Amino acid sequence: MSQPIEFFFDFSSPYAYLASHKIDALAAKHGREVDWKPVLLGAIFKLTGMAPLTQIPMKGDYMRHDFPRMARLFDVPVTFPDPFPFSSIHAVRTIYWLKDGDPKAANALSRTLINAAFNGRDIIKAESVAAIAGENGIDPAALLAAIETPEVKEKTKAANDAAIALGVFGAPYIVVDGEPFWGADRLDQVDRWLETGGW
Amino acid sequence: MSQPIEFFFDFSSPYAYLASHKIDALAAKHGREVDWKPVLLGAIFKLTGMAPLTQIPMKGDYMRHDFPRMARLFDVPVTFPDPFPFSSIHAVRTIYWLKDGDPKAANALSRTLINAAFNGRDIIKAESVAAIAGENGIDPAALLAAIETPEVKEKTKAANDAAIALGVFGAPYIVVDGEPFWGADRLDQVDRWLETGGW
């Protein structure tokens, strides 16, 4: 099988949430898997000087109109997170803790957690993440202990640094065989690239 | 006939250039016309704190890869402007000078000027704009005189202020019956909105 599609996302990125509903089916259509890679955009924005969409004058207003409109187009339910953006450090650490031992479980929990975040559940608190993981067969106590270890913290930082080195400046950021596509509105181009191998 | 599609663009916006190759045919498909409305994004960026794409770390690198890739996909020739971004104040004033008397000529010259800018010609200097206008049947001397009048300067400022009031923060920014769409990657949504009247 070809290498997986890298799906970089932030748990609090609205457009990554939309893309998260499409990416697995899109990959499967082309016989690919998806490697779900959460990032911490807050840290990345410090490097680029960018800001969360809602905080940018005018652009924030557009986003507040465009995002629900695009959610309707994607037929995806939304309860917009409050607060927004929110810290997803515990969620991200959880994924990188799981990833080495059970990458499939890590992907599935990524999907579950971003869905939870945009459907009225808290994923900020470590306990909230642990509760959701627990509903999905992961030991909450082991999780809560693991995400406070230096090893998992270091893995999380290394993953974010690797994403930065690759050029991930926003989300969703989708890499197909080294080719980067930014934005939920580029899924058609991802589809085409997978189909044709480039243009 | 329904009201025209408003096509807000900056003469130095790469993605507006790409969209400029599609917008007339897209409108015509739905029995619509296009009202080409140049803006001065530099002035707007001062309000939003945004910056030209190429000046944003990481995002600039992505854009330098994505823009030529998208130009190939759109099958549109490009010679990237140097300097970039560039001042299009003379071009913009020219359009608002023409617009009242001959809106069709203003639209046609908008198309011609953004094409010139992305195909190796200068449109920064008033004389360059006048020369290109001259090739298209517009009196260069009248143009050069007009764009220095307080009346045309005021019209240009009023047009930019009106765009800002409407929420135009980037380009291309396409308004269909009051509904805004930002970005060359949203032309499919514009198409769908025109087809269905919304979703």
mmCIF file of N, CA and C in Angstrom, chain A residues 55-108:
data_model
loop_
_atom_site.group_PDB
_atom_site.id
_atom_site.type_symbol
_atom_site.label_atom_id
_atom_site.label_comp_id
_atom_site.label_asym_id
_atom_site.label_seq_id
_atom_site.Cartn_x
_atom_site.Cartn_y
_atom_site.Cartn_z
ATOM 1 N N GLN A 55 -10.166 36.216 15.670
ATOM 2 C CA GLN A 55 -9.581 37.423 16.268
ATOM 3 C C GLN A 55 -9.131 38.440 15.227
ATOM 4 N N ILE A 56 -9.266 38.109 13.952
ATOM 5 C CA ILE A 56 -8.825 39.030 12.908
ATOM 6 C C ILE A 56 -10.017 39.884 12.461
ATOM 7 N N PRO A 57 -9.875 41.224 12.552
ATOM 8 C CA PRO A 57 -10.989 42.082 12.140
ATOM 9 C C PRO A 57 -11.438 41.745 10.720
ATOM 10 N N MET A 58 -12.700 41.824 10.451
ATOM 11 C CA MET A 58 -13.307 41.557 9.150
ATOM 12 C C MET A 58 -13.225 40.068 8.768
ATOM 13 N N LYS A 59 -12.019 39.518 8.774
ATOM 14 C CA LYS A 59 -11.870 38.100 8.430
ATOM 15 C C LYS A 59 -12.630 37.235 9.441
ATOM 16 N N GLY A 60 -12.613 37.646 10.697
ATOM 17 C CA GLY A 60 -13.357 36.921 11.726
ATOM 18 C C GLY A 60 -14.852 36.925 11.432
ATOM 19 N N ASP A 61 -15.368 38.084 11.010
ATOM 20 C CA ASP A 61 -16.798 38.168 10.683
ATOM 21 C C ASP A 61 -17.134 37.245 9.517
ATOM 22 N N TYR A 62 -16.254 37.237 8.526
ATOM 23 C CA TYR A 62 -16.473 36.364 7.371
ATOM 24 C C TYR A 62 -16.500 34.901 7.818
ATOM 25 N N MET A 63 -15.540 34.549 8.646
ATOM 26 C CA MET A 63 -15.436 33.161 9.105
ATOM 27 C C MET A 63 -16.689 32.752 9.877
ATOM 28 N N ARG A 64 -17.216 33.672 10.705
ATOM 29 C CA ARG A 64 -18.416 33.333 11.481
ATOM 30 C C ARG A 64 -19.628 33.096 10.573
ATOM 31 N N HIS A 65 -19.581 33.669 9.367
ATOM 32 C CA HIS A 65 -20.645 33.417 8.387
ATOM 33 C C HIS A 65 -20.313 32.191 7.529
ATOM 34 N N ASP A 66 -19.043 32.109 7.129
ATOM 35 C CA ASP A 66 -18.647 31.069 6.179
ATOM 36 C C ASP A 66 -18.630 29.683 6.810
ATOM 37 N N PHE A 67 -18.163 29.597 8.047
ATOM 38 C CA PHE A 67 -17.997 28.264 8.640
ATOM 39 C C PHE A 67 -19.330 27.517 8.765
ATOM 40 N N PRO A 68 -20.373 28.124 9.352
ATOM 41 C CA PRO A 68 -21.657 27.396 9.399
ATOM 42 C C PRO A 68 -22.216 27.107 8.004
ATOM 43 N N ARG A 69 -21.970 28.026 7.069
ATOM 44 C CA ARG A 69 -22.436 27.796 5.691
ATOM 45 C C ARG A 69 -21.745 26.576 5.092
ATOM 46 N N MET A 70 -20.431 26.478 5.332
ATOM 47 C CA MET A 70 -19.684 25.349 4.779
ATOM 48 C C MET A 70 -20.038 24.058 5.525
ATOM 49 N N ALA A 71 -20.354 24.176 6.815
ATOM 50 C CA ALA A 71 -20.790 22.991 7.570
ATOM 51 C C ALA A 71 -22.104 22.461 6.987
ATOM 52 N N ARG A 72 -23.007 23.372 6.604
ATOM 53 C CA ARG A 72 -24.256 22.925 5.972
ATOM 54 C C ARG A 72 -23.956 22.231 4.647
ATOM 55 N N LEU A 73 -23.037 22.820 3.881
ATOM 56 C CA LEU A 73 -22.672 22.230 2.587
ATOM 57 C C LEU A 73 -22.073 20.832 2.779
ATOM 58 N N PHE A 74 -21.254 20.675 3.818
ATOM 59 C CA PHE A 74 -20.630 19.373 4.117
ATOM 60 C C PHE A 74 -21.604 18.454 4.858
ATOM 61 N N ASP A 75 -22.748 19.005 5.252
ATOM 62 C CA ASP A 75 -23.750 18.252 6.024
ATOM 63 C C ASP A 75 -23.167 17.699 7.329
ATOM 64 N N VAL A 76 -22.493 18.592 8.043
ATOM 65 C CA VAL A 76 -21.810 18.226 9.281
ATOM 66 C C VAL A 76 -22.424 19.040 10.430
ATOM 67 N N PRO A 77 -22.854 18.387 11.507
ATOM 68 C CA PRO A 77 -23.435 19.121 12.638
ATOM 69 C C PRO A 77 -22.363 19.908 13.403
ATOM 70 N N VAL A 78 -22.735 21.047 13.942
ATOM 71 C CA VAL A 78 -21.768 21.878 14.669
ATOM 72 C C VAL A 78 -22.399 22.542 15.885
ATOM 73 N N THR A 79 -21.732 22.441 17.006
ATOM 74 C CA THR A 79 -21.941 23.372 18.112
ATOM 75 C C THR A 79 -20.605 24.060 18.301
ATOM 76 N N PHE A 80 -20.562 25.356 18.008
ATOM 77 C CA PHE A 80 -19.258 26.023 18.006
ATOM 78 C C PHE A 80 -18.663 26.029 19.413
ATOM 79 N N PRO A 81 -17.382 25.650 19.537
ATOM 80 C CA PRO A 81 -16.769 25.563 20.868
ATOM 81 C C PRO A 81 -16.729 26.924 21.582
ATOM 82 N N ASP A 82 -16.960 26.874 22.872
ATOM 83 C CA ASP A 82 -16.833 28.067 23.696
ATOM 84 C C ASP A 82 -16.143 27.637 24.976
ATOM 85 N N PRO A 83 -14.927 28.101 25.270
ATOM 86 C CA PRO A 83 -14.192 29.168 24.589
ATOM 87 C C PRO A 83 -13.638 28.725 23.241
ATOM 88 N N PHE A 84 -13.286 29.707 22.415
ATOM 89 C CA PHE A 84 -12.627 29.447 21.145
ATOM 90 C C PHE A 84 -11.588 30.523 20.901
ATOM 91 N N PRO A 85 -10.369 30.191 20.425
ATOM 92 C CA PRO A 85 -9.850 28.825 20.360
ATOM 93 C C PRO A 85 -9.617 28.301 21.779
ATOM 94 N N PHE A 86 -9.443 26.996 21.892
ATOM 95 C CA PHE A 86 -9.212 26.427 23.214
ATOM 96 C C PHE A 86 -7.906 25.639 23.219
ATOM 97 N N SER A 87 -7.393 25.389 24.405
ATOM 98 C CA SER A 87 -6.144 24.633 24.522
ATOM 99 C C SER A 87 -6.420 23.139 24.375
ATOM 100 N N SER A 88 -5.691 22.527 23.482
ATOM 101 C CA SER A 88 -5.898 21.096 23.253
ATOM 102 C C SER A 88 -4.658 20.284 23.640
ATOM 103 N N ILE A 89 -3.841 20.859 24.507
ATOM 104 C CA ILE A 89 -2.572 20.201 24.849
ATOM 105 C C ILE A 89 -2.769 18.785 25.402
ATOM 106 N N HIS A 90 -3.800 18.600 26.235
ATOM 107 C CA HIS A 90 -4.006 17.262 26.802
ATOM 108 C C HIS A 90 -4.457 16.264 25.726
ATOM 109 N N ALA A 91 -5.310 16.735 24.850
ATOM 110 C CA ALA A 91 -5.771 15.881 23.751
ATOM 111 C C ALA A 91 -4.599 15.495 22.847
ATOM 112 N N VAL A 92 -3.763 16.481 22.539
ATOM 113 C CA VAL A 92 -2.640 16.214 21.629
ATOM 114 C C VAL A 92 -1.645 15.245 22.271
ATOM 115 N N ARG A 93 -1.343 15.471 23.534
ATOM 116 C CA ARG A 93 -0.432 14.538 24.219
ATOM 117 C C ARG A 93 -1.004 13.124 24.237
ATOM 118 N N THR A 94 -2.317 13.051 24.438
ATOM 119 C CA THR A 94 -2.966 11.737 24.459
ATOM 120 C C THR A 94 -2.732 10.996 23.137
ATOM 121 N N ILE A 95 -2.878 11.718 22.053
ATOM 122 C CA ILE A 95 -2.706 11.078 20.735
ATOM 123 C C ILE A 95 -1.263 10.606 20.536
ATOM 124 N N TYR A 96 -0.294 11.443 20.914
ATOM 125 C CA TYR A 96 1.098 11.022 20.697
ATOM 126 C C TYR A 96 1.519 9.944 21.695
ATOM 127 N N TRP A 97 0.833 9.872 22.819
ATOM 128 C CA TRP A 97 1.055 8.742 23.743
ATOM 129 C C TRP A 97 0.566 7.438 23.091
ATOM 130 N N LEU A 98 -0.628 7.492 22.499
ATOM 131 C CA LEU A 98 -1.217 6.295 21.892
ATOM 132 C C LEU A 98 -0.537 5.862 20.602
ATOM 133 N N LYS A 99 -0.002 6.815 19.882
ATOM 134 C CA LYS A 99 0.391 6.617 18.484
ATOM 135 C C LYS A 99 1.417 5.496 18.284
ATOM 136 N N ASP A 100 2.428 5.468 19.137
ATOM 137 C CA ASP A 100 3.476 4.455 18.951
ATOM 138 C C ASP A 100 2.932 3.035 19.119
ATOM 139 N N GLY A 101 2.164 2.847 20.188
ATOM 140 C CA GLY A 101 1.702 1.496 20.476
ATOM 141 C C GLY A 101 0.554 1.058 19.593
ATOM 142 N N ASP A 102 -0.367 1.956 19.325
ATOM 143 C CA ASP A 102 -1.587 1.579 18.610
ATOM 144 C C ASP A 102 -2.044 2.731 17.696
ATOM 145 N N PRO A 103 -1.391 2.857 16.561
ATOM 146 C CA PRO A 103 -1.701 3.994 15.679
ATOM 147 C C PRO A 103 -3.160 4.034 15.236
ATOM 148 N N LYS A 104 -3.784 2.892 15.064
ATOM 149 C CA LYS A 104 -5.198 2.887 14.649
ATOM 150 C C LYS A 104 -6.089 3.475 15.742
ATOM 151 N N ALA A 105 -5.792 3.116 16.992
ATOM 152 C CA ALA A 105 -6.561 3.670 18.114
ATOM 153 C C ALA A 105 -6.331 5.179 18.215
ATOM 154 N N ALA A 106 -5.096 5.613 17.938
ATOM 155 C CA ALA A 106 -4.783 7.044 17.981
ATOM 156 C C ALA A 106 -5.591 7.789 16.917
ATOM 157 N N ASN A 107 -5.642 7.244 15.715
ATOM 158 C CA ASN A 107 -6.426 7.878 14.642
ATOM 159 C C ASN A 107 -7.904 7.944 15.018
ATOM 160 N N ALA A 108 -8.416 6.823 15.543
ATOM 161 C CA ALA A 108 -9.841 6.773 15.892
ATOM 162 C C ALA A 108 -10.158 7.775 16.997
#
